[in-house]
mmCIF file of C-alpha atoms in Angstrom:
data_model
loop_
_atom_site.group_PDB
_atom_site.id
_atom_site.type_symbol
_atom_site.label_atom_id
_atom_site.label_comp_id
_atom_site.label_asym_id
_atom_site.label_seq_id
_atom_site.Cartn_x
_atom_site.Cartn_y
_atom_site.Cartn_z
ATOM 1 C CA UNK A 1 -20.150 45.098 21.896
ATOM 2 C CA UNK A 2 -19.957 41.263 21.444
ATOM 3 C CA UNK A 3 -20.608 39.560 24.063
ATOM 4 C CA UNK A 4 -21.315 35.520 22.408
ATOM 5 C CA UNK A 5 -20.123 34.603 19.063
ATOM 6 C CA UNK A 6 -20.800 31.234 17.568
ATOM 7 C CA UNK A 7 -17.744 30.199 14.373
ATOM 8 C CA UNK A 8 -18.485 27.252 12.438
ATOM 9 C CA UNK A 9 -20.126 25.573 15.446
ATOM 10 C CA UNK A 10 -21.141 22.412 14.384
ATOM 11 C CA UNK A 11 -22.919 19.507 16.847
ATOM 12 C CA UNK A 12 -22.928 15.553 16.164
ATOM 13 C CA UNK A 13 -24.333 13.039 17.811
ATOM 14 C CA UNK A 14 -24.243 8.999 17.463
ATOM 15 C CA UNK A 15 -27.447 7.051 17.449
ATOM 16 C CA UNK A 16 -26.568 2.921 16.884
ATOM 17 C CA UNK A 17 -24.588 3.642 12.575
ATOM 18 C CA UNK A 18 -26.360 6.806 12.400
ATOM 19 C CA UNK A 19 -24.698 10.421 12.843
ATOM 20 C CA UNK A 20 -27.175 13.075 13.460
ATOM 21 C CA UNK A 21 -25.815 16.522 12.497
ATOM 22 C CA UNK A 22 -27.654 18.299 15.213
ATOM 23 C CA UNK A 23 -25.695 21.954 14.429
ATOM 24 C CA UNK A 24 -24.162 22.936 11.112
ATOM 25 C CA UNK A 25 -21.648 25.575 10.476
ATOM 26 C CA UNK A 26 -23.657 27.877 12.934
ATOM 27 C CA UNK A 27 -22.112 31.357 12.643
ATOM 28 C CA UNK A 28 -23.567 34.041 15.301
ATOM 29 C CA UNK A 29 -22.859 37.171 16.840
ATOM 30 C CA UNK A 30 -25.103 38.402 20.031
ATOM 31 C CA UNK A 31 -24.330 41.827 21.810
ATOM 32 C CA UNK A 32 -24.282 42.049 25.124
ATOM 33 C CA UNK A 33 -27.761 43.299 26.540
ATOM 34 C CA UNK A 34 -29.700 41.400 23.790
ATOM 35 C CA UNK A 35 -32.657 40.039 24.169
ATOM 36 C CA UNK A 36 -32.951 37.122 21.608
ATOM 37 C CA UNK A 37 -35.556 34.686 20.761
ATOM 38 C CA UNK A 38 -34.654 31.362 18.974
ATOM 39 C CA UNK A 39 -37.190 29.708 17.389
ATOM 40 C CA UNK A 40 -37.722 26.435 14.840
ATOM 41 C CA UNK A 41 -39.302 23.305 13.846
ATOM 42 C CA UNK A 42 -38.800 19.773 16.826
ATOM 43 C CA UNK A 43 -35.278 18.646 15.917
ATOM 44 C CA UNK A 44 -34.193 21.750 14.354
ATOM 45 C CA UNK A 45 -31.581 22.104 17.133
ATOM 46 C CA UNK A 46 -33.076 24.786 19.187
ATOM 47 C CA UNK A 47 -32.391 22.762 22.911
ATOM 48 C CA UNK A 48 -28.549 21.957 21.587
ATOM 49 C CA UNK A 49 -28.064 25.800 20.540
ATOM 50 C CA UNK A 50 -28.605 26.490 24.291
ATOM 51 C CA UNK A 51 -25.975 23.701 25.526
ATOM 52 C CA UNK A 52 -23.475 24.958 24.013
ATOM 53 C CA UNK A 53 -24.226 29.193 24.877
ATOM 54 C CA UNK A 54 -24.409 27.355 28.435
ATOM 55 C CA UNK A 55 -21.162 24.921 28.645
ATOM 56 C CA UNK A 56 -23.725 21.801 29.146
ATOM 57 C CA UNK A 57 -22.413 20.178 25.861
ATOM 58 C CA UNK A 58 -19.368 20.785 23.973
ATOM 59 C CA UNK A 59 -19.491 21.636 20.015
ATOM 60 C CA UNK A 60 -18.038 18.534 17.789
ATOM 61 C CA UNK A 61 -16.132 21.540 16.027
ATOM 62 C CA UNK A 62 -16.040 25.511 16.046
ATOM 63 C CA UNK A 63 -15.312 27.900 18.580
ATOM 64 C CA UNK A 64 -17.983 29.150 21.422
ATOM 65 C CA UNK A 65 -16.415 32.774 21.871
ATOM 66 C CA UNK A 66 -17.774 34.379 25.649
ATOM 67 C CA UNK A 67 -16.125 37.094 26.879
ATOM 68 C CA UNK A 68 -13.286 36.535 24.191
ATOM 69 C CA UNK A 69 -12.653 33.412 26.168
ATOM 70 C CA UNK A 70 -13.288 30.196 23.648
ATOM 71 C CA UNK A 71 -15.024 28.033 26.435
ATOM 72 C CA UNK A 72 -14.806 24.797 23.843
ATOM 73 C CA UNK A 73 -11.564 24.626 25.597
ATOM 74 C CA UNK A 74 -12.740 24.597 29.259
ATOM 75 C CA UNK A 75 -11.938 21.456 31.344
ATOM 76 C CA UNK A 76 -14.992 20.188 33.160
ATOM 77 C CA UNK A 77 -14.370 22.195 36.577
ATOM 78 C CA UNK A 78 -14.085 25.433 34.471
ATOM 79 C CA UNK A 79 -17.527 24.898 32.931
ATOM 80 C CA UNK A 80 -19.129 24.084 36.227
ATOM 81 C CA UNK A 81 -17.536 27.318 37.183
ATOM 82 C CA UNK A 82 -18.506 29.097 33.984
ATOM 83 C CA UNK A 83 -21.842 28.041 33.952
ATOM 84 C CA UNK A 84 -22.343 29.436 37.965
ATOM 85 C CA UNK A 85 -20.660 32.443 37.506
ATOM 86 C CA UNK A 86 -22.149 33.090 34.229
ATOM 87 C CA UNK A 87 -25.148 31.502 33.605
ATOM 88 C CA UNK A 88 -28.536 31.765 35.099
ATOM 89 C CA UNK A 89 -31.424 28.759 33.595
ATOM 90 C CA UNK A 90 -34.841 29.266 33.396
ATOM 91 C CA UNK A 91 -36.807 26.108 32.337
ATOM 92 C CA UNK A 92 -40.549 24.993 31.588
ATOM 93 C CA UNK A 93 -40.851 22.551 34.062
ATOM 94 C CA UNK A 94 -39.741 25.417 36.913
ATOM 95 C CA UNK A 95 -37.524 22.931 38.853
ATOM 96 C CA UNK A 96 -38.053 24.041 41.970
ATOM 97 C CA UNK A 97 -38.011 22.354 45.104
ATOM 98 C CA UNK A 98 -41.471 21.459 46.534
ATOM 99 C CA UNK A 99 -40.192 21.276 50.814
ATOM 100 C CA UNK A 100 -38.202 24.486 50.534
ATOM 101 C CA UNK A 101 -40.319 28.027 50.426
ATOM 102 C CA UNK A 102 -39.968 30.691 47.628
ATOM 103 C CA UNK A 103 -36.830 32.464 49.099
ATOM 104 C CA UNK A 104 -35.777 29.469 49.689
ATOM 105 C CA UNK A 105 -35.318 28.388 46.081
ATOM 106 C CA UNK A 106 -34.320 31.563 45.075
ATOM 107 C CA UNK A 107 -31.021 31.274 47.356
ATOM 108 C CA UNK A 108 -30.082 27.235 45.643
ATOM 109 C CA UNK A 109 -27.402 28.836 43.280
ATOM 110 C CA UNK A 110 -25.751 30.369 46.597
ATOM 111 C CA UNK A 111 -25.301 27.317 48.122
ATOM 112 C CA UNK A 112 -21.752 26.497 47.301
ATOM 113 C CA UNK A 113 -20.737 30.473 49.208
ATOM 114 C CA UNK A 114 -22.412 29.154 51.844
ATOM 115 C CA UNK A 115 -25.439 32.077 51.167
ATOM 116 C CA UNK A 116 -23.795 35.241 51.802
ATOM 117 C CA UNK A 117 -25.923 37.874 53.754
ATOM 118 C CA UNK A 118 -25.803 39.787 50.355
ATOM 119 C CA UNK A 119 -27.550 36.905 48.981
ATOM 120 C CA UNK A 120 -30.708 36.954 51.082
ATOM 121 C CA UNK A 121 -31.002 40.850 50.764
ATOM 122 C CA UNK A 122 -30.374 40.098 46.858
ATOM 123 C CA UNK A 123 -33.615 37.397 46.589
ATOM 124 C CA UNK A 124 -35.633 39.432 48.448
ATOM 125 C CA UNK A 125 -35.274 42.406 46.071
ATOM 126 C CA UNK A 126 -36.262 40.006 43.226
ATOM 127 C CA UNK A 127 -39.240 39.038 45.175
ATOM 128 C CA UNK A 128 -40.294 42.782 45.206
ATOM 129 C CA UNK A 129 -39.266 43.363 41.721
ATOM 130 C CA UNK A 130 -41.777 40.184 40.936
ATOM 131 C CA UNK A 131 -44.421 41.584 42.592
ATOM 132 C CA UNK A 132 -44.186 37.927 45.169
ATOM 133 C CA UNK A 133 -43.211 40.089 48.362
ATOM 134 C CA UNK A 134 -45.934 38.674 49.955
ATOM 135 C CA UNK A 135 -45.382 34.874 49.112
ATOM 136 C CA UNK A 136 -41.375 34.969 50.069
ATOM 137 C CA UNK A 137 -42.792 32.272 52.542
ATOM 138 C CA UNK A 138 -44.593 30.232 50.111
ATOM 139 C CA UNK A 139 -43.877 27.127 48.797
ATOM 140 C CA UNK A 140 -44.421 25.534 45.478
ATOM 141 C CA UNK A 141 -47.934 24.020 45.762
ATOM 142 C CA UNK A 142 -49.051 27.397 47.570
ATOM 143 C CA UNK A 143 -48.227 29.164 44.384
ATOM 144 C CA UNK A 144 -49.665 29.259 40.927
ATOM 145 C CA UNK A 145 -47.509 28.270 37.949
ATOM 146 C CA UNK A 146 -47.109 31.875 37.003
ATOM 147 C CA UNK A 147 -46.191 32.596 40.186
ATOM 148 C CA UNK A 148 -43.721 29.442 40.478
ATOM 149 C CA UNK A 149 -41.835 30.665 37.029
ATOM 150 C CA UNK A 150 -41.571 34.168 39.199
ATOM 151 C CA UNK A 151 -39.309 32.168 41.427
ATOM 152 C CA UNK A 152 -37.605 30.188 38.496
ATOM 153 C CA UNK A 153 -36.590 33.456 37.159
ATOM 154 C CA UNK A 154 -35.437 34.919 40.446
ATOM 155 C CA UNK A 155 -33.182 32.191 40.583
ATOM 156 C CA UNK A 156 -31.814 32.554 37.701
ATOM 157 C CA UNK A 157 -30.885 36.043 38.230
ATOM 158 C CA UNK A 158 -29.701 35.516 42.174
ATOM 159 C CA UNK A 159 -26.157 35.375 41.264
ATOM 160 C CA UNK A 160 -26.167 38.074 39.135
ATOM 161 C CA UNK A 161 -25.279 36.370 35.596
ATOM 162 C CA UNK A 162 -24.018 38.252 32.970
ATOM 163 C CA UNK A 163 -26.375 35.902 30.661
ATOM 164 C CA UNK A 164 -30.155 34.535 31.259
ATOM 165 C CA UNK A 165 -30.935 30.819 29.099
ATOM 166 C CA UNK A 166 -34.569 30.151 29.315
ATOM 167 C CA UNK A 167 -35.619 27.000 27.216
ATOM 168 C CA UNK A 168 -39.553 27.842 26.847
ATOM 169 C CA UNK A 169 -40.246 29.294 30.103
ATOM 170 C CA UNK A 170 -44.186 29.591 29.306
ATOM 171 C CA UNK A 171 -44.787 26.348 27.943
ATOM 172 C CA UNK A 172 -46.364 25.243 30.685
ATOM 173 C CA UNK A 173 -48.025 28.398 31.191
ATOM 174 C CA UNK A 174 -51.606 29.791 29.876
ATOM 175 C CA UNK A 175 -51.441 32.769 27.190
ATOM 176 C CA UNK A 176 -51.767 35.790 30.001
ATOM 177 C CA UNK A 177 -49.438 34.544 32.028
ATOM 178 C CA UNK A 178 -47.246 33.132 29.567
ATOM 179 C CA UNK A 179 -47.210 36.883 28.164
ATOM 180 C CA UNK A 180 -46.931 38.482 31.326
ATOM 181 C CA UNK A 181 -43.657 36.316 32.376
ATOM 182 C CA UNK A 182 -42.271 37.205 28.910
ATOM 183 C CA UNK A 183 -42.932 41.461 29.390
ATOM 184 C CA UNK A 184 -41.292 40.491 33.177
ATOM 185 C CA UNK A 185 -37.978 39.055 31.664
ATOM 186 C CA UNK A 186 -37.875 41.984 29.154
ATOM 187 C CA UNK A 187 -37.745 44.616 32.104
ATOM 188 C CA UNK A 188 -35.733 42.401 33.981
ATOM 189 C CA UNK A 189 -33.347 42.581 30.626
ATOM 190 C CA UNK A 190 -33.164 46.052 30.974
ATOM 191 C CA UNK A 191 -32.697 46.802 34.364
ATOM 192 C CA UNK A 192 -30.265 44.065 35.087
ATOM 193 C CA UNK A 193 -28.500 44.394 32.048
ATOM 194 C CA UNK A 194 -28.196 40.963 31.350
ATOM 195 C CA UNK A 195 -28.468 39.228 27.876
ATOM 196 C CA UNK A 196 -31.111 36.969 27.488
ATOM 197 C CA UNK A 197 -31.590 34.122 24.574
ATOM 198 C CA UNK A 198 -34.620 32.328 24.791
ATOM 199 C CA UNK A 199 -36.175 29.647 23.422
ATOM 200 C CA UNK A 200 -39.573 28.743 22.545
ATOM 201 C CA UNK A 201 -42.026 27.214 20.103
ATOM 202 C CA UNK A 202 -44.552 30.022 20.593
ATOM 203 C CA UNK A 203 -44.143 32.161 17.413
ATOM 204 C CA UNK A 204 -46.231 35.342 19.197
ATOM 205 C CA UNK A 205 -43.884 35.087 22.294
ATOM 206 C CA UNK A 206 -40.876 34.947 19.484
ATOM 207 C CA UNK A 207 -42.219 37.915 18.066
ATOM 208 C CA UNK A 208 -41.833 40.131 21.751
ATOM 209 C CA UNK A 209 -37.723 39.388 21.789
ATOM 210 C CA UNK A 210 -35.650 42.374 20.275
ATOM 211 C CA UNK A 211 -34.341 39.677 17.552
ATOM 212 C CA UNK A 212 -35.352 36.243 16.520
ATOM 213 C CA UNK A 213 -33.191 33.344 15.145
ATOM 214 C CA UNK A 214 -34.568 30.437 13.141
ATOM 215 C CA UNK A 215 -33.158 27.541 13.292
ATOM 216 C CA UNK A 216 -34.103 24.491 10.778
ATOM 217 C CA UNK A 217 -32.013 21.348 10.331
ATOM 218 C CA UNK A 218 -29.641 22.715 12.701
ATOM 219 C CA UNK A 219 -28.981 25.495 10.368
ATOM 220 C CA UNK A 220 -29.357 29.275 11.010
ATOM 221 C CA UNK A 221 -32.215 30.757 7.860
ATOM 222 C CA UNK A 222 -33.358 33.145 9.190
ATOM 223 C CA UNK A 223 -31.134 36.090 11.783
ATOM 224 C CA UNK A 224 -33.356 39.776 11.859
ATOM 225 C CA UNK A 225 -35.162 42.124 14.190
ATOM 226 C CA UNK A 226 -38.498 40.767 15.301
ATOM 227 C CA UNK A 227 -39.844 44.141 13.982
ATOM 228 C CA UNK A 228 -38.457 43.420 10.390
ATOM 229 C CA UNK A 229 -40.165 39.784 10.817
ATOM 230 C CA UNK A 230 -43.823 38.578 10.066
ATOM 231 C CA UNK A 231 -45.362 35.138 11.711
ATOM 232 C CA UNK A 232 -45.592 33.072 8.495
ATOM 233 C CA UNK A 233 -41.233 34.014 7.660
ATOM 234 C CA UNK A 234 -41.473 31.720 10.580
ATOM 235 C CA UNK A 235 -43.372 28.640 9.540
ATOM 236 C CA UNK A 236 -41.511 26.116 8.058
#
């Protein structure tokens, strides 16, 4: 079943008399329950692929197709809505927040509900399923950068999205634990169902995603299983 499809999405931006064509006629289809790496070259449009999936930046043309619902044509208040109903963000640089303890950042996406009792049962399941039972008190600088990505990706999931955008969660993380944060947001795919596109500049953490989509001069060349694809189709 289809749960994102890209038509003819195509992304400009202005920079003094120079356009930049940052997307270009990008056609995709992504079930729902994917988990799909997307992976390219600096400037190959990787970061604006992800703004559009998650209502941050709208397309110069094409349709952004969600739920059969072409969000292109949401007002500002309807992505806001979109994007915290929807949506759950994982970054590199974690983006949590250093005074408040693990749980505590977990439960930030709640705030608007005014963090429902549901809610605090909810983030301290994820805790348990992230192995950080023990560090629900914790904050930040108590915890090591695997362990703060734990949280990130707690967060993420705290409101249950229907999809997971993580722009290279393990960039700032060494290979084990890089690895290890990958395998957790793989069972984390499974179990919660949720469809997850990632992007990163790791070609080996690439290769662990069910698909992989290369991007180059905001063009799609490359759309297959990461079992059907070796390392160097990915070097450009």
């Amino acid at each position: 079943m289809t749960h994102i499809e890209l038509k003819n999405l195509c992304k400009d931006f202005v920079l003094g008399n120079q356009v930049i064509h940052a997307l270009k006629d990008v056609n995709l289809k992504i079930k729902r329950g994917e988990f799909v790496s997307v992976v390219g070259p600096s400037g190959s449009g990787k970061s604006t692929f992800l703004n559009m999936v998650g209502a941050i930046e709208k397309p110069s043309k094409g349709a952004m197709i969600i739920d059969k619902e072409n969000i292109v044509d949401y007002d500002d208040r309807e992505s806001s809505d979109f994007r915290r109903e929807k949506i759950g963000f994982i970054f590199q640089t974690f983006n949590l927040l250093h005074d408040l303890t693990a749980r505590e950042n977990i439960l930030i996406p709640t705030v608007p509900d005014g963090i429902p009792d549901h809610a605090n049962k909810r983030a301290i399941k994820l805790l348990e399923q992230m192995d950080m039972a023990d560090r629900a008190s914790h904050k930040p600088m108590e915890l090591s950068g695997g362990q703060q990505q734990r949280v990130a990706i707690a967060r993420a999931l705290i409101n249950e999205p229907e999809i997971i955008l993580a722009d290279e969660p393990t960039g700032e993380l060494d290979h084990k634990s890089g690895n290890t944060i990958i395998e957790l947001m793989k069972k984390l795919n499974r179990s919660e169902k949720v469809t997850v596109i990632l992007v990163t500049h790791d070609l080996k953490v690439a290769k662990m995603a069910d698909r992989i989509i290369l991007l180059d001069d905001g063009k799609v060349v490359l759309d297959k299983p990461s079992n059907r694809v070796n390392i160097k189709d990915l070097i450009i």
